[in-house]
PDB file of C-alpha atoms in Angstrom:
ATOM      1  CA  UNK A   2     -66.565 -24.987  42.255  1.00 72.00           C
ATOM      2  CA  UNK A   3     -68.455 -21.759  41.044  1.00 80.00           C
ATOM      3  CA  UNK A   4     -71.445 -23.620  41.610  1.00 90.00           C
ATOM      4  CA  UNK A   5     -71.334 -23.980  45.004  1.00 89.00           C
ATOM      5  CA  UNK A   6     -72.115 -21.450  47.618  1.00 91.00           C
ATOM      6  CA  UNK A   7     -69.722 -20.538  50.626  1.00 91.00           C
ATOM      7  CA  UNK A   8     -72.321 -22.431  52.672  1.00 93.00           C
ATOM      8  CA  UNK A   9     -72.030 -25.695  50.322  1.00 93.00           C
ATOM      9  CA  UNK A  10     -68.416 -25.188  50.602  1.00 92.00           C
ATOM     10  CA  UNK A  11     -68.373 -25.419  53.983  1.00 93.00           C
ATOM     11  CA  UNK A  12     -70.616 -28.414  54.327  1.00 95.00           C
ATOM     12  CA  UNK A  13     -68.509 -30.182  51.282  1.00 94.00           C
ATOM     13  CA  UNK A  14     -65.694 -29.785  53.647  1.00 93.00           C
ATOM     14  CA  UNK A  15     -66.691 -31.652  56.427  1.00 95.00           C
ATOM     15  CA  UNK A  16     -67.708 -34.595  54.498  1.00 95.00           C
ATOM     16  CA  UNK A  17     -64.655 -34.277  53.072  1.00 95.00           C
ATOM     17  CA  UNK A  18     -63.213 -33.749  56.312  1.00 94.00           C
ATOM     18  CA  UNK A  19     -60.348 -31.178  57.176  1.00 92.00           C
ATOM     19  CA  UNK A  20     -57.600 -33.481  57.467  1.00 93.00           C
ATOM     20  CA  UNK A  21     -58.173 -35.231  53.884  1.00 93.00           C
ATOM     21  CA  UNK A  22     -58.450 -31.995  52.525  1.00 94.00           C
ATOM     22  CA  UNK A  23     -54.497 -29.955  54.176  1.00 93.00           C
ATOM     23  CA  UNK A  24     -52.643 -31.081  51.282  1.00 90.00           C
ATOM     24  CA  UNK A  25     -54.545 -30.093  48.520  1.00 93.00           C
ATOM     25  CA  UNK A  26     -55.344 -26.560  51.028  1.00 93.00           C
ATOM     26  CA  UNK A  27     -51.763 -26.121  50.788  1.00 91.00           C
ATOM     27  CA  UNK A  28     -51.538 -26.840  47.234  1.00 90.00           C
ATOM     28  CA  UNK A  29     -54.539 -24.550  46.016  1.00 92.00           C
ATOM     29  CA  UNK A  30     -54.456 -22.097  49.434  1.00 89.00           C
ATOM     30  CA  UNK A  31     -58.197 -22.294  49.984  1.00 90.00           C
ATOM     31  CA  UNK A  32     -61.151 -24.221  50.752  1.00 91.00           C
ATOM     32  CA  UNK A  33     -62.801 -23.904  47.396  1.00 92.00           C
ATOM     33  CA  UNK A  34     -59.672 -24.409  45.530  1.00 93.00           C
ATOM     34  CA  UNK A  35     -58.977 -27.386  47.731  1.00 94.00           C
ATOM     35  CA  UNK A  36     -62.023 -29.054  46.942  1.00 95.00           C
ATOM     36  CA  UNK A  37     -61.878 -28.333  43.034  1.00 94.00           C
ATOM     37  CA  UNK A  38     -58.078 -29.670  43.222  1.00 95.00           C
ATOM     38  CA  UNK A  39     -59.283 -32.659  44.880  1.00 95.00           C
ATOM     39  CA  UNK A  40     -62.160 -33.366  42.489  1.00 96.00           C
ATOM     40  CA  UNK A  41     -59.476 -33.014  39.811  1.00 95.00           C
ATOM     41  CA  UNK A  42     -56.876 -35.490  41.665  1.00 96.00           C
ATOM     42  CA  UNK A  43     -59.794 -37.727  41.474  1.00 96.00           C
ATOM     43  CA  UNK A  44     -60.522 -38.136  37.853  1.00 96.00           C
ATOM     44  CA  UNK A  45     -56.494 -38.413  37.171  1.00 97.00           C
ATOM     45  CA  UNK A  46     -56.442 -41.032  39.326  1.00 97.00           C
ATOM     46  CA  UNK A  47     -59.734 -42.655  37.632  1.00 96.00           C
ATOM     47  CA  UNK A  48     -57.774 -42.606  35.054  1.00 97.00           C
ATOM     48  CA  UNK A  49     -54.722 -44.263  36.434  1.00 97.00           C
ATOM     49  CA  UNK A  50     -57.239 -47.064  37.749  1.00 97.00           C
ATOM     50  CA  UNK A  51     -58.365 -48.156  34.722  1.00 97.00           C
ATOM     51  CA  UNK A  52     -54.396 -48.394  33.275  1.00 98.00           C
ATOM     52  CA  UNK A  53     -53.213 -49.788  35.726  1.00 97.00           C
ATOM     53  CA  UNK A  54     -56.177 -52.391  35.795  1.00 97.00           C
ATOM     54  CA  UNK A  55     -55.397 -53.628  32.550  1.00 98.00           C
ATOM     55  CA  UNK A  56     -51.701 -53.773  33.606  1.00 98.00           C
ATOM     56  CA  UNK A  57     -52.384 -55.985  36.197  1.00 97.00           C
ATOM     57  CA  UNK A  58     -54.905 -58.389  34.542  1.00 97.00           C
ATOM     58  CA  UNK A  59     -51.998 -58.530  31.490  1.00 98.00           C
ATOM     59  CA  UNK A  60     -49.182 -59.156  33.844  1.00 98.00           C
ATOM     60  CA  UNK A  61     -51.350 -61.458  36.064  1.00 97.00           C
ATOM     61  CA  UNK A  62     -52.131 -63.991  32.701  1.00 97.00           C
ATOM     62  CA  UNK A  63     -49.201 -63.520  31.182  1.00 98.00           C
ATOM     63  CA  UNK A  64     -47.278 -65.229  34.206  1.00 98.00           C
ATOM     64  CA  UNK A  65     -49.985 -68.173  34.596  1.00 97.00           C
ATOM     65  CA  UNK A  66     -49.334 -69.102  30.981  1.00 97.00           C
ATOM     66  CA  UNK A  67     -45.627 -69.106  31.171  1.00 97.00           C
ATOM     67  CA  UNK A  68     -45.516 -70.432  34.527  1.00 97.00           C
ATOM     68  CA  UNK A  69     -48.320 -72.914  33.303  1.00 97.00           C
ATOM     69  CA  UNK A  70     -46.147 -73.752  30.514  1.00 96.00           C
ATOM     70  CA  UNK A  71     -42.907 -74.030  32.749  1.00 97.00           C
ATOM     71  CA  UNK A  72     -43.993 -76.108  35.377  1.00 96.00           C
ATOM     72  CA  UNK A  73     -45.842 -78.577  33.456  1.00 95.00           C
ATOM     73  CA  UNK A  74     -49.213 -78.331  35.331  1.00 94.00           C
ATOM     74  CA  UNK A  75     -52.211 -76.287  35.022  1.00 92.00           C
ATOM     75  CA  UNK A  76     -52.117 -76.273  39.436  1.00 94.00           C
ATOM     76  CA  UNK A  77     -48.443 -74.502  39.738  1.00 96.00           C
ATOM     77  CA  UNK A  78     -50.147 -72.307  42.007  1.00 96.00           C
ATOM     78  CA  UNK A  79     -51.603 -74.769  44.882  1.00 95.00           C
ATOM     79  CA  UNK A  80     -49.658 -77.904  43.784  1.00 94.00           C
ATOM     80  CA  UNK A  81     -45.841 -76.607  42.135  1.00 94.00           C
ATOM     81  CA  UNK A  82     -43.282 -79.605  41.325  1.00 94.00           C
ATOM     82  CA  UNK A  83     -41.211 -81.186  44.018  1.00 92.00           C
ATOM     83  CA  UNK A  84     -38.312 -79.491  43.230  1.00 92.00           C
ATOM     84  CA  UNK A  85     -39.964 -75.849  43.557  1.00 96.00           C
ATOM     85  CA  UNK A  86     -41.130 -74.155  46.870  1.00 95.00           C
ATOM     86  CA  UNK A  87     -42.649 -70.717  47.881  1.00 97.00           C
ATOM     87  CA  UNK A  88     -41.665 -68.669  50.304  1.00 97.00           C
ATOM     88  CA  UNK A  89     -43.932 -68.760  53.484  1.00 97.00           C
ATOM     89  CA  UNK A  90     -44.993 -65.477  52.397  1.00 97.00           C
ATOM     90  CA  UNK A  91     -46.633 -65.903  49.363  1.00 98.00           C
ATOM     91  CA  UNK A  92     -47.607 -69.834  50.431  1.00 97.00           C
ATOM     92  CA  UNK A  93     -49.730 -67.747  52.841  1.00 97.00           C
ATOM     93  CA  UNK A  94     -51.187 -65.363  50.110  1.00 98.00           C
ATOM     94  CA  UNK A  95     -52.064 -68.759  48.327  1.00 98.00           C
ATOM     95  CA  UNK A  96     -53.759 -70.107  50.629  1.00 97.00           C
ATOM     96  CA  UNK A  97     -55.691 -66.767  51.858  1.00 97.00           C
ATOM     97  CA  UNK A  98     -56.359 -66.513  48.218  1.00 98.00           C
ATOM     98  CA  UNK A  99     -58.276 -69.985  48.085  1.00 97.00           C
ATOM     99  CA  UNK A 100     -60.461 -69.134  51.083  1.00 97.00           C
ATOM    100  CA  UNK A 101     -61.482 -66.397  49.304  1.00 97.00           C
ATOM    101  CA  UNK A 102     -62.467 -68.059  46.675  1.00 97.00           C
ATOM    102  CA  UNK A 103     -64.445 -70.878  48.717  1.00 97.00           C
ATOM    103  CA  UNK A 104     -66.139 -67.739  50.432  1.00 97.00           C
ATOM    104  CA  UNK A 105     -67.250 -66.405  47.434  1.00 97.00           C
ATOM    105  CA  UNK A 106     -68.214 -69.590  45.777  1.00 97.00           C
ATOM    106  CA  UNK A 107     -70.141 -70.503  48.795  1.00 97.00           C
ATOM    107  CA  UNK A 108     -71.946 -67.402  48.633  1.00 97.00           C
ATOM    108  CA  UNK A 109     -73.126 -68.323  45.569  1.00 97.00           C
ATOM    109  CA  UNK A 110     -75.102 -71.352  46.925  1.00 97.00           C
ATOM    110  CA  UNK A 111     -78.864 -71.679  47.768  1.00 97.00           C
ATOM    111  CA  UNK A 112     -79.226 -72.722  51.090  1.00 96.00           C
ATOM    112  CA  UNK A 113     -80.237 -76.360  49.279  1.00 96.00           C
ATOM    113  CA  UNK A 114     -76.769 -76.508  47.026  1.00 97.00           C
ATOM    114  CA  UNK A 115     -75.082 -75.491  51.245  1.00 97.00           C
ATOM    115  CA  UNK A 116     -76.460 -78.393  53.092  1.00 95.00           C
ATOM    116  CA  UNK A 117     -75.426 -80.476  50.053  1.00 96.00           C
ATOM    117  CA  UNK A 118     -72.115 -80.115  51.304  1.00 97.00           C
ATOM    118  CA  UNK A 119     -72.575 -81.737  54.700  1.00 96.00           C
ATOM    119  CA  UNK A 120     -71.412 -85.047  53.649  1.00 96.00           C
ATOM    120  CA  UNK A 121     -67.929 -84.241  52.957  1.00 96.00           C
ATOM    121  CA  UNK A 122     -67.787 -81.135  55.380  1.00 96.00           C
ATOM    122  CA  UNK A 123     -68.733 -83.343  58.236  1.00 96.00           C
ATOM    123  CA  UNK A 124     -67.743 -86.351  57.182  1.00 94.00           C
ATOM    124  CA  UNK A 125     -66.483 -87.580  60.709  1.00 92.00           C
ATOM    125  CA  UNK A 126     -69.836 -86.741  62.076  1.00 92.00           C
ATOM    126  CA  UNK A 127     -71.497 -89.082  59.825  1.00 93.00           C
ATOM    127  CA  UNK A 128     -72.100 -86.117  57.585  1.00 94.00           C
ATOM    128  CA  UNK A 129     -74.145 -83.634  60.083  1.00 93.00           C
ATOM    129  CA  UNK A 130     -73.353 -80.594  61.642  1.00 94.00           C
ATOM    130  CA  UNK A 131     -72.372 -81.517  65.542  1.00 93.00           C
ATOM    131  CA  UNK A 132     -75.641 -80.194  67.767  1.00 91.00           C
ATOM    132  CA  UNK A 133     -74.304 -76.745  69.281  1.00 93.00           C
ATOM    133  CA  UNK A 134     -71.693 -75.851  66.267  1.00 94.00           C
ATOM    134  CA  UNK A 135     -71.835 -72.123  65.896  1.00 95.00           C
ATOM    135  CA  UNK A 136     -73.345 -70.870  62.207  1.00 95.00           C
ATOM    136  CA  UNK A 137     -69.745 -69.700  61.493  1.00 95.00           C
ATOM    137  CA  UNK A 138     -68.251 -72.012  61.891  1.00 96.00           C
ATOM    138  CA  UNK A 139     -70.519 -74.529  59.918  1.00 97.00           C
ATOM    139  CA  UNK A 140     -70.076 -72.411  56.978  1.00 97.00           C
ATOM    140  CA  UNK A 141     -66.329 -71.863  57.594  1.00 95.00           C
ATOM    141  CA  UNK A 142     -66.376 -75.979  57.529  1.00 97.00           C
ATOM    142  CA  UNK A 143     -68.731 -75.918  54.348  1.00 97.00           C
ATOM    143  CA  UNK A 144     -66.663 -73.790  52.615  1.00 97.00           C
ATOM    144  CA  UNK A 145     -63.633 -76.149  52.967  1.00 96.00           C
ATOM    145  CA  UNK A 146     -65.429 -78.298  51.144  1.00 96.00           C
ATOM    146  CA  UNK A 147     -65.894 -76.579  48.298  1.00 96.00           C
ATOM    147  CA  UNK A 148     -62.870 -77.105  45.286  1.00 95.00           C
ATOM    148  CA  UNK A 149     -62.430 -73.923  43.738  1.00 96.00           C
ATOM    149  CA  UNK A 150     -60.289 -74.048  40.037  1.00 95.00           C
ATOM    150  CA  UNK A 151     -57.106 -71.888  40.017  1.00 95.00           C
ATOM    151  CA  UNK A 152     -58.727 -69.235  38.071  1.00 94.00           C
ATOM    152  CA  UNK A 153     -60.620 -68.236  40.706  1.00 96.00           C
ATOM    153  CA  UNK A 154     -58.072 -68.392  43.108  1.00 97.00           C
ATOM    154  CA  UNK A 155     -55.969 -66.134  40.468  1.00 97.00           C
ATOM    155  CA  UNK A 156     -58.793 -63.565  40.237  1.00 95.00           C
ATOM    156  CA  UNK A 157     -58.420 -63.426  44.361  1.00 97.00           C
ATOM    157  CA  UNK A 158     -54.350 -62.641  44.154  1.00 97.00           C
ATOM    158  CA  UNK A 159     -53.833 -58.929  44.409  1.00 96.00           C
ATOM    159  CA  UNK A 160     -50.867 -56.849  42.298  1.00 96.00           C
ATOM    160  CA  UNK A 161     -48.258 -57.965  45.371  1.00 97.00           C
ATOM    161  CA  UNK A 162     -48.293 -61.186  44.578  1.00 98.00           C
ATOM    162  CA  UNK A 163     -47.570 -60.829  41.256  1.00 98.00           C
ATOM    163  CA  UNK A 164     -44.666 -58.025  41.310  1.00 98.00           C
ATOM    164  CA  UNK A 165     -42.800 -60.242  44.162  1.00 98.00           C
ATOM    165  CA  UNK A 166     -42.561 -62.664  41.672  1.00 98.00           C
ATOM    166  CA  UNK A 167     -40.278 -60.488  39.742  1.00 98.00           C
ATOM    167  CA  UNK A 168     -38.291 -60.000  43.594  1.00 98.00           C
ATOM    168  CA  UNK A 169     -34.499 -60.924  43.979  1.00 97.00           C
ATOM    169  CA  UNK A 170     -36.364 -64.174  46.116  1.00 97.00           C
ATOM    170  CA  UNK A 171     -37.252 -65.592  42.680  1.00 98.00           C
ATOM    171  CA  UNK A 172     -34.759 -64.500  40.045  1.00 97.00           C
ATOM    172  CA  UNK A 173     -33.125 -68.236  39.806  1.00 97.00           C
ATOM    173  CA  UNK A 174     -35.997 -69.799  40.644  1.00 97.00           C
ATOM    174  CA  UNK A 175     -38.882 -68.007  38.569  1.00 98.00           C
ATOM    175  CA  UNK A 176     -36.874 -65.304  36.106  1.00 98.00           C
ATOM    176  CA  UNK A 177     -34.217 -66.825  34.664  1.00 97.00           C
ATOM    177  CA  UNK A 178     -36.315 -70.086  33.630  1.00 96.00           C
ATOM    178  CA  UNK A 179     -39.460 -68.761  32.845  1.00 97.00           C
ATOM    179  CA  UNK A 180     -40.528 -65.079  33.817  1.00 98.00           C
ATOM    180  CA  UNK A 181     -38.458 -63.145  31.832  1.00 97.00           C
ATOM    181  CA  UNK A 182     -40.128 -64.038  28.524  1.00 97.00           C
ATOM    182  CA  UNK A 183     -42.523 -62.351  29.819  1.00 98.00           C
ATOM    183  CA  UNK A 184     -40.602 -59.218  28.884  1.00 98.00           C
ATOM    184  CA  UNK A 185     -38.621 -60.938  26.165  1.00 96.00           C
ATOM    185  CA  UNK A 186     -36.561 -57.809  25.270  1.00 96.00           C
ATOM    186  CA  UNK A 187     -33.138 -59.127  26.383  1.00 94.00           C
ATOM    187  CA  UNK A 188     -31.300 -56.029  27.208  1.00 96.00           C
ATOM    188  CA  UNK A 189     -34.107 -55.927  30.361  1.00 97.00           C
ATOM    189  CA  UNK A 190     -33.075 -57.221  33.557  1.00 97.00           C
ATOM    190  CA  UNK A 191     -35.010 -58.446  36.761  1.00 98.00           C
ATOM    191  CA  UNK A 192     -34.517 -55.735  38.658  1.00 98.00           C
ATOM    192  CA  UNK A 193     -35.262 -53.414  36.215  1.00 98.00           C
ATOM    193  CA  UNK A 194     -38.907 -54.756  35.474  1.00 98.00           C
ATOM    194  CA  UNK A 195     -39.137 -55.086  39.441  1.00 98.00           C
ATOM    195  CA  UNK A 196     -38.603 -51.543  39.962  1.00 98.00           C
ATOM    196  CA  UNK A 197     -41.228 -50.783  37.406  1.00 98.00           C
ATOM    197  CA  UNK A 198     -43.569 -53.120  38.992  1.00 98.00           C
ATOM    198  CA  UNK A 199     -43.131 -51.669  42.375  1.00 98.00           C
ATOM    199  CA  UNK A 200     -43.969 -47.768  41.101  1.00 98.00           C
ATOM    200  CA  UNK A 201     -47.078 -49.336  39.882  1.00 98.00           C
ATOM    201  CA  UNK A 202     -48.350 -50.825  42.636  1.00 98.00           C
ATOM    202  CA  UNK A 203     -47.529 -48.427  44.635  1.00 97.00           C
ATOM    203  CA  UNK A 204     -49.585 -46.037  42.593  1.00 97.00           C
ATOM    204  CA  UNK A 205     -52.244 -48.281  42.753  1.00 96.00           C
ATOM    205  CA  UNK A 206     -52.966 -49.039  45.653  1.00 96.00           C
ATOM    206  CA  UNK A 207     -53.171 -45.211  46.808  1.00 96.00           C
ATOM    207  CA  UNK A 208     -55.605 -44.978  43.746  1.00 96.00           C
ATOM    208  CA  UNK A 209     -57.428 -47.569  45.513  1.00 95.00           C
ATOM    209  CA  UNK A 210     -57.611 -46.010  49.176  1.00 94.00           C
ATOM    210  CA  UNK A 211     -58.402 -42.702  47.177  1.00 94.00           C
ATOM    211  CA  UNK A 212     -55.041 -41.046  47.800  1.00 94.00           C
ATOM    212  CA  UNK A 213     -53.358 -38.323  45.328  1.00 94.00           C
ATOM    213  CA  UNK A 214     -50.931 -39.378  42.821  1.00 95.00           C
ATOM    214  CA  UNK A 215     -48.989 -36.078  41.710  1.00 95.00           C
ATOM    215  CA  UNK A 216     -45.383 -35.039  41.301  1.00 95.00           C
ATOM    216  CA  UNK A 217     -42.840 -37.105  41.073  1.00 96.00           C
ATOM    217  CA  UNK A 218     -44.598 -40.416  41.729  1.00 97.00           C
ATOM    218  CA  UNK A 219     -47.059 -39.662  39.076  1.00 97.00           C
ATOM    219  CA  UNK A 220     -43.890 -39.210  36.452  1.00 97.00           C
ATOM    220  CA  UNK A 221     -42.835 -42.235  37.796  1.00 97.00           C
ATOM    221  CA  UNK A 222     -45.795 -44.380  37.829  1.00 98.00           C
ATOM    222  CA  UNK A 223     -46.348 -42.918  33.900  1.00 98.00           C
ATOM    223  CA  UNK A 224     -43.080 -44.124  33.174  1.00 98.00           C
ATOM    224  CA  UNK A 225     -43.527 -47.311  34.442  1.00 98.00           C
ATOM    225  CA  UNK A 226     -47.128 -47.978  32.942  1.00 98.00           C
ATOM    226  CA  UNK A 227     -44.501 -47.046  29.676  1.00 98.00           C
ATOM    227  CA  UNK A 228     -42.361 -49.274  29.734  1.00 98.00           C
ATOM    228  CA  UNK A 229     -44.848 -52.566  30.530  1.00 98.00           C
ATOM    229  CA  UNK A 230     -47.078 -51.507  28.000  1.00 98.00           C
ATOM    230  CA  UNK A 231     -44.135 -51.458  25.574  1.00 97.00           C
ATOM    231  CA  UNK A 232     -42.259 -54.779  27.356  1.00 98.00           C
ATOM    232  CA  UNK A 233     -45.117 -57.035  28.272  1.00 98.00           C
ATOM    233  CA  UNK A 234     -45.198 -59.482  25.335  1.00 95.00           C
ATOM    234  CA  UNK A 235     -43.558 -59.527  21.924  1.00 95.00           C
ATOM    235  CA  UNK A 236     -44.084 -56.526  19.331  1.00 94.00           C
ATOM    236  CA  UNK A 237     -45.567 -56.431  15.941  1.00 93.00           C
ATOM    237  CA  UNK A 238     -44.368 -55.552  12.735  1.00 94.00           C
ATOM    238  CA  UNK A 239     -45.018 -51.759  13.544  1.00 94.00           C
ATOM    239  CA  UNK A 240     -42.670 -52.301  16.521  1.00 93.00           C
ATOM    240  CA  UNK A 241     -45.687 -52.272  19.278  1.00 95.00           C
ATOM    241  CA  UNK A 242     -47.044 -54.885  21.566  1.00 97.00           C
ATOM    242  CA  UNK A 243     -50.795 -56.004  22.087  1.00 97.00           C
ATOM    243  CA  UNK A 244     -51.495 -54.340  25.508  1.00 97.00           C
ATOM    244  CA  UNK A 245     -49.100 -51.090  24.261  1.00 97.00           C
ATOM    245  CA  UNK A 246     -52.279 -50.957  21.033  1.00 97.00           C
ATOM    246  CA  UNK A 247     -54.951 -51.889  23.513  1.00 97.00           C
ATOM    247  CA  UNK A 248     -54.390 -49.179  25.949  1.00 97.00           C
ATOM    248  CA  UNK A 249     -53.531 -47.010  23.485  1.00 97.00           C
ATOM    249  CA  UNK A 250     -56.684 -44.506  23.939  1.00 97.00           C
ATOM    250  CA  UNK A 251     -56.522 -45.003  27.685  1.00 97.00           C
ATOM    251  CA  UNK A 252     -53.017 -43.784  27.654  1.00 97.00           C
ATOM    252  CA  UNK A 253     -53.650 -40.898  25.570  1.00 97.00           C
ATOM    253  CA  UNK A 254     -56.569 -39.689  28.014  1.00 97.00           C
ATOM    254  CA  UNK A 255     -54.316 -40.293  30.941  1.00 97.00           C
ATOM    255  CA  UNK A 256     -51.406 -38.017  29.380  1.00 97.00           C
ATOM    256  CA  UNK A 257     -54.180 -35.244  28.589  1.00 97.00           C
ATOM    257  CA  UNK A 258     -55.247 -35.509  32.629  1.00 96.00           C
ATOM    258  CA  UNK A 259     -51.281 -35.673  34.170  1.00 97.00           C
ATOM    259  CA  UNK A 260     -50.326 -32.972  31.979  1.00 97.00           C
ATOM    260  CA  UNK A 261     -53.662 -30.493  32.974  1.00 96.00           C
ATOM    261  CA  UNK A 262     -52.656 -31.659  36.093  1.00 96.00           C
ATOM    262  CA  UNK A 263     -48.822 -30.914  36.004  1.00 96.00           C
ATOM    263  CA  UNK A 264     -50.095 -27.182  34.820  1.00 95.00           C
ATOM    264  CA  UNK A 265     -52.440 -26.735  37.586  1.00 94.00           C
ATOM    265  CA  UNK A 266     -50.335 -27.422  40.145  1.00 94.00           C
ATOM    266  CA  UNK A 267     -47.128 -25.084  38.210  1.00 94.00           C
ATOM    267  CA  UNK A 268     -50.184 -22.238  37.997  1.00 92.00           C
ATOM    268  CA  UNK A 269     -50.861 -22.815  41.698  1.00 90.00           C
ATOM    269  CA  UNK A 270     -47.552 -22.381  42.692  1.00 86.00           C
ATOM    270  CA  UNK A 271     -46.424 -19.419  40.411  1.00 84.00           C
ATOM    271  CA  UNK A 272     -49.380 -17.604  42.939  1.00 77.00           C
ATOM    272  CA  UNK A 273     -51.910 -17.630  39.551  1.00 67.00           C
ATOM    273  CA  UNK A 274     -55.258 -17.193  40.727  1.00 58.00           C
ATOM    274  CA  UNK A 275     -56.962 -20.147  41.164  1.00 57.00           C
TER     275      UNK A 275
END
């Protein structure tokens, strides 16, 4: 942070704000060094993002082909066999998940392709918004027209949904059947691939709200980005699996940026100037 003055510094830190900015203040034991250290955390947990990214859109297909494949229907999702159920839970997450996708289909529309959907949206009012009905909720009623396809109601389920599938809730239901070829090494159990999903997510979603990920959780959360990449899926002749090769550079930057950052933070604490 040479390159800014005590001045920038202190106008850095309010938009920062103080309270963002304790831990890594404690950490580096200064304002500048705080806001270097949190630049830093930043980029490792760019990083992070784009692994675990990939993670998730792996883990997220590789379930709707096996459940695809299980169940017997391309629709497990809205429309599972008789004999299965969801929890309330994730029958809610479903159906928040389809909304979502109307919404964002709708948005889509021309104002034209909108009113086109009057006939069905209103069908009991002879296919015309009722005189007085608020512009919400005529496009809340539009929207419910619309039929989305499952991919697009996928693409709105976030990384919960899919590591509760791994949960205790699901292991006769979902694992033993059908989910655990999607880690077909059998030595690995449910609750072991549960665990790893969990540190993941986790992770993630503090990347997402721009949290740190040091210490301990970002061993763990390495280790468990680890073992999916070498789990997920079934290896090649040279003994690695597709997403383990894909992410291959990705995991090799991320290593470079936890370890920089696993020295930093030893420098910082041995009282090494900053």
């Amino acid at each position: 942070m040479d390159h800014l003055s005590d001045e920038e510094i202190a106008a850095v830190a309010v938009l920062l704000s103080s309270e963002r900015l304790s831990t890594f203040e404690r950490l580096a034991g200064s304002n500048r060094g705080a806001i270097a250290l949190h630049q830093e955390m930043l980029r490792l947990g760019a990083s992070l993002m784009t692994v675990t990214a990939v993670v998730e859109i792996a883990l997220r297909n590789a379930v709707c082909d096996r459940l695809t494949e299980h169940f017997g229907t391309a629709d497990w999702l809205r429309r599972p066999p008789s004999h299965f159920r969801w929890d309330d839970e994730l029958k809610g997450k479903i159906g928040l998940a389809e909304s979502s996708a109307r919404k964002a289909a709708y948005a889509k529309l021309t104002q034209e392709q909108k009113r086109q959907l009057d006939p069905v949206a209103f069908r009991k009012h002879g296919g015309t918004p009722p005189a007085g009905l608020s512009h919400e909720k005529v496009s809340k009623a539009r929207q419910a027209a619309i039929t989305v396809p499952m991919g697009q109601v996928v693409a709105q389920l976030t990384m919960y949904f899919w590591k509760r599938l791994f949960s205790a809730d699901y292991e006769h239901a979902l694992w033993k059947p059908a989910l655990k070829r999607v880690f077909p090494d059998k030595s690995l159990t449910r609750a072991a691939v549960a665990t790893q999903l969990e540190a993941i997510y986790q992770s993630r979603n503090r990347i997402a709200h721009h949290e740190p990920v040091y210490g301990r959780r970002l061993v763990q959360t390495e280790a468990a980005i680890d073992f999916v990449a070498r789990h997920l899926g079934n290896r090649g002749h040279d003994g690695a699996t597709p997403l383990e090769k894909l992410l291959e550079l990705e995991l090799n930057e991320l290593k470079v940026r936890a370890d920089a950052m696993r020295q930093r933070l030893a420098a910082l604490q041995a009282g090494e100037p900053d």
